[in-house]
Coordinates of C-alpha atoms and ligand atoms in Angstrom, one line a residue:
M240 CA -13.1 15.4 8.3
S241 CA -11.1 12.5 9.5
V242 CA -7.8 10.9 7.2
W243 CA -6.8 6.7 8.7
A244 CA -4.4 4.9 7.7
V245 CA -4.0 1.6 6.9
L246 CA -0.4 0.1 6.8
V247 CA -0.8 -3.3 5.1
A248 CA 3.3 -5.1 7.0
A249 CA 1.5 -8.4 7.1
G250 CA 2.8 -10.0 4.4
R251 CA 5.5 -12.7 4.3
G252 CA 8.5 -11.9 2.2
E253 CA 8.6 -15.0 0.6
R254 CA 10.3 -13.7 -2.7
L255 CA 13.1 -11.7 -1.0
G256 CA 13.3 -14.7 1.2
E257 CA 14.8 -13.5 4.5
D258 CA 14.7 -15.4 8.0
R259 CA 11.9 -12.6 9.0
P260 CA 8.6 -10.6 7.6
K261 CA 9.4 -8.4 4.5
A262 CA 8.9 -5.4 7.1
F263 CA 11.6 -6.7 9.5
V264 CA 14.2 -6.7 7.4
R265 CA 16.9 -4.8 7.3
L266 CA 16.5 -1.1 5.7
G267 CA 19.2 1.9 7.0
D268 CA 19.6 1.1 10.2
L269 CA 16.3 0.2 11.2
P270 CA 13.3 -2.5 10.2
L271 CA 11.8 -1.8 6.7
L272 CA 8.5 -0.7 8.6
A273 CA 10.3 2.5 10.0
E274 CA 9.7 4.1 6.9
P275 CA 6.0 4.2 5.8
L276 CA 5.4 4.2 9.1
R277 CA 7.4 7.9 10.1
R278 CA 6.7 9.0 6.7
L279 CA 2.9 8.3 7.1
D280 CA 2.5 9.5 11.2
E281 CA 4.4 13.1 9.8
S282 CA 1.8 13.8 7.0
G283 CA 0.0 16.6 7.6
F284 CA -2.8 15.0 5.3
I285 CA -2.7 12.1 8.1
D286 CA -5.0 11.7 11.5
H287 CA -4.2 8.6 12.5
V288 CA -2.7 4.9 11.8
V289 CA -3.8 1.4 11.9
V290 CA -0.6 -1.4 11.5
V291 CA -1.2 -4.3 10.1
A292 CA 1.4 -6.9 11.2
P293 CA 1.9 -10.4 10.7
P294 CA 0.8 -12.7 13.2
G295 CA 3.6 -12.7 16.1
W296 CA 4.6 -9.5 14.8
E297 CA 2.1 -7.2 16.4
E298 CA 4.6 -6.1 19.9
P299 CA 7.4 -5.8 17.3
A300 CA 5.7 -3.4 15.7
I301 CA 4.5 -1.6 18.2
L302 CA 7.6 -1.7 19.5
L303 CA 9.2 0.1 16.2
A304 CA 6.1 2.4 16.6
E305 CA 7.4 4.0 19.6
E306 CA 11.0 3.9 18.2
I307 CA 10.6 6.2 16.3
G308 CA 7.7 8.3 18.2
A309 CA 4.8 7.5 15.5
S310 CA 2.4 9.5 18.0
K311 CA -0.7 9.1 15.1
V312 CA -0.9 5.2 15.8
S313 CA -4.2 3.8 17.1
A314 CA -3.7 0.2 16.9
C315 CA -1.6 -2.9 15.4
V316 CA -3.6 -5.3 14.2
T317 CA -2.4 -9.1 12.9
G318 CA -2.9 -9.5 9.1
G319 CA -4.2 -12.1 7.3
A320 CA -3.4 -15.4 4.8
T321 CA -4.4 -12.7 2.1
R322 CA -3.3 -9.0 1.6
T323 CA -7.5 -8.6 1.5
E324 CA -7.5 -10.2 4.5
S325 CA -4.8 -8.2 6.2
V326 CA -6.8 -4.6 4.5
R327 CA -10.0 -6.0 6.3
A328 CA -8.2 -6.6 9.5
G329 CA -7.2 -2.9 9.8
V330 CA -10.1 -1.7 8.2
A331 CA -12.2 -3.3 10.8
D332 CA -9.8 -0.6 13.6
V333 CA -11.1 2.7 11.6
P334 CA -13.8 4.3 13.7
D335 CA -17.2 4.7 11.3
D336 CA -16.8 8.0 11.7
A337 CA -13.5 8.2 9.6
A338 CA -14.1 9.9 6.5
V339 CA -11.4 8.7 4.6
I340 CA -9.1 5.3 4.6
V341 CA -5.7 5.8 2.6
V342 CA -4.1 2.0 2.2
H343 CA -0.9 1.4 2.3
D344 CA 1.9 -1.4 1.4
A345 CA 4.8 -1.0 3.8
A346 CA 6.6 -2.5 0.8
R347 CA 6.9 0.8 -0.4
P348 CA 8.6 2.2 1.7
L349 CA 9.8 5.3 0.4
L350 CA 6.4 7.0 0.3
P351 CA 6.2 11.0 -0.9
D352 CA 3.9 13.1 1.4
E353 CA 2.3 14.6 -2.2
V354 CA 1.2 11.1 -3.5
V355 CA -0.8 10.7 0.2
G356 CA -1.5 14.8 -0.7
R357 CA -2.8 14.0 -5.0
V358 CA -5.2 10.7 -3.4
I359 CA -6.4 12.0 -1.4
E360 CA -7.7 15.8 -2.7
A361 CA -8.6 13.9 -5.4
L362 CA -11.7 13.0 -3.7
A363 CA -12.7 16.2 -2.7
R364 CA -13.1 16.5 -6.4
G365 CA -16.0 13.7 -6.3
F366 CA -14.1 10.1 -6.9
D367 CA -14.8 7.2 -4.7
G368 CA -11.0 6.2 -4.6
A369 CA -7.9 8.1 -6.0
V370 CA -4.1 5.8 -7.0
P371 CA -1.5 6.8 -7.9
A372 CA 0.0 5.4 -11.0
V373 CA 3.0 5.4 -14.0
P374 CA 3.4 5.1 -17.6
V375 CA 4.0 1.5 -18.3
T376 CA 7.3 1.1 -21.1
D377 CA 7.3 -2.4 -22.1
T378 CA 4.3 -3.5 -24.6
V379 CA 2.6 -5.8 -22.3
K380 CA 0.9 -8.5 -24.1
R381 CA -1.7 -10.8 -22.6
V382 CA -0.6 -14.2 -23.4
R383 CA -2.1 -17.9 -22.3
D384 CA -0.2 -21.4 -22.6
G385 CA 2.3 -20.2 -23.9
I386 CA 0.4 -18.6 -27.0
V387 CA -0.3 -14.8 -27.1
E388 CA -3.8 -13.9 -27.1
E389 CA -3.5 -9.6 -27.7
T390 CA -0.9 -7.1 -27.5
L391 CA -2.5 -4.8 -25.3
L392 CA -2.7 -0.8 -26.0
R393 CA -0.3 0.4 -24.7
D394 CA -1.3 4.1 -24.1
E395 CA -4.0 2.9 -21.8
L396 CA -2.3 1.2 -19.8
V397 CA -0.8 2.1 -16.2
A398 CA 1.5 0.5 -13.0
V399 CA -0.8 1.0 -10.5
Q400 CA 0.3 1.9 -6.3
T401 CA 0.1 2.5 -2.7
P402 CA -1.1 5.4 -1.7
Q403 CA -5.3 4.5 -2.4
A404 CA -7.5 6.6 -0.6
F405 CA -11.4 5.8 -1.0
V406 CA -14.1 7.3 0.7
A407 CA -14.9 5.2 3.8
P408 CA -18.3 3.5 3.7
V409 CA -17.3 2.5 0.2
L410 CA -14.2 1.0 1.0
R411 CA -16.0 -0.6 3.2
A412 CA -18.5 -2.1 1.0
A413 CA -16.5 -3.3 -1.5
L414 CA -14.6 -5.3 0.8
D415 CA -17.5 -6.6 2.6
A416 CA -18.0 -7.8 -1.1
G417 CA -15.0 -9.8 -2.5
D418 CA -11.2 -10.4 -2.8
G419 CA -8.7 -8.5 -5.1
S420 CA -5.0 -8.3 -6.3
D421 CA -5.3 -4.3 -4.7
C422 CA -8.4 -2.5 -3.0
A423 CA -9.1 -0.2 -6.1
S424 CA -9.8 -3.6 -8.0
L425 CA -12.9 -4.3 -5.8
V426 CA -14.1 -1.1 -5.5
E427 CA -14.0 -0.7 -9.4
R428 CA -16.3 -4.4 -8.8
H429 CA -18.6 -2.8 -6.8
G430 CA -19.5 0.2 -9.0
G431 CA -17.2 2.8 -7.7
R432 CA -15.0 6.0 -9.3
V433 CA -11.8 5.7 -9.3
T434 CA -9.2 8.2 -10.4
V435 CA -5.8 7.5 -11.9
V436 CA -3.5 10.4 -10.4
D437 CA 0.6 11.2 -10.7
G438 CA 2.4 8.0 -9.3
D439 CA 6.2 8.1 -8.8
E440 CA 9.2 6.2 -9.1
R441 CA 10.0 5.3 -5.1
L442 CA 6.7 4.6 -4.6
V443 CA 8.0 0.6 -5.7
K444 CA 7.7 -2.0 -4.2
V445 CA 10.2 -4.1 -2.3
T446 CA 9.8 -7.8 -4.2
S447 CA 13.2 -9.5 -4.6
R448 CA 16.7 -8.4 -2.8
A449 CA 17.6 -5.8 -5.4
D450 CA 14.8 -4.4 -5.2
L451 CA 15.7 -3.7 -1.2
E452 CA 19.2 -2.5 -2.1
R453 CA 17.5 -0.3 -4.3
V454 CA 15.4 1.4 -2.0
A455 CA 18.2 1.8 0.5
G456 CA 20.3 3.7 -2.2
W457 CA 17.6 6.0 -2.0
L458 CA 16.9 6.4 1.4
Ligands
CTP562 N1 0.3 -7.8 2.7 C1 -0.4 -8.7 3.9 N2 -0.8 -9.3 4.5 C2 -0.8 -10.6 3.8 C3 0.0 -10.8 2.1 C4 0.6 -8.9 2.1 O1 -0.6 -7.1 4.8 N3 -1.1 -12.1 3.7 C5 0.9 -7.0 2.9 C6 2.4 -6.7 2.8 O2 3.3 -6.8 3.6 C7 3.4 -5.8 1.4 C8 1.1 -5.4 0.0 O3 0.7 -6.2 0.9 O4 3.4 -4.5 2.7 C9 2.5 -5.8 -0.1 O5 1.9 -7.6 -0.8 P1 3.0 -8.7 -0.9 O6 4.2 -7.2 -1.8 O7 2.9 -9.6 -2.1 O8 3.9 -8.6 0.8 P2 4.3 -10.2 1.2 O9 3.9 -11.3 0.7 O10 5.3 -9.8 2.0 O11 5.2 -10.6 -0.1 P3 5.2 -12.3 -0.7 O12 4.7 -12.1 -1.9 O13 6.9 -12.4 -1.6 O14 5.8 -13.4 -0.1
MG563 MG1 2.0 -10.9 -1.2

């Protein structure tokens, strides 16, 4: 059974506002991309990695993979205009005989290997997909035009992270069917059964300068 990781790093990082894409902003001594790439490469749960880079950044991504000795990288492909497009581009490069595809945001650099293990292990229990999640601590309301329409039951809410693992053919079919903010939502809409496993606070997504500094402090 081969497990492929698709590492999506093709975003522009507009909210970070640097002179380069987020994946190439410095984190510690190297571009941010090095951290999640090294962790996936070193994971005993992952066999191969496809990196999805911003247009024009494919070559720097390959050079970075070589620099850190990431030997599982099979290809570096060009991302698209949306995250879903970028995932599609990466998945298109995963061979047909792959059993499992794990999609991870490069913007979540501090990937604990036990979370990779948890999402993959959940598929062995018969689920089509598995996502890591953490409890929501704030009260969440649904608001339209500044008016609260509903206060959601916090016990039923979780905040979802990546890595997200899927039975490969299920993810491919869901990606053919539409777009969504994460891969799991596509699989859910396509009738797939997605389960939730424990996420990790270290998997915060680097969006702002403050996030980057927080993550750098945890390195
Ligand atoms: N991503 C991608 N291709 C896109 C958009 C996003 O591969 N067209 C990736 C990002 O590189 C990131 C992950 O999806 O690893 C989550 O996206 P986000 O945190 O929104 O990153 P950016 O889109 O780069 O940031 P911003 O929205 O601030 O521009
Ligand atoms: Mg974005």
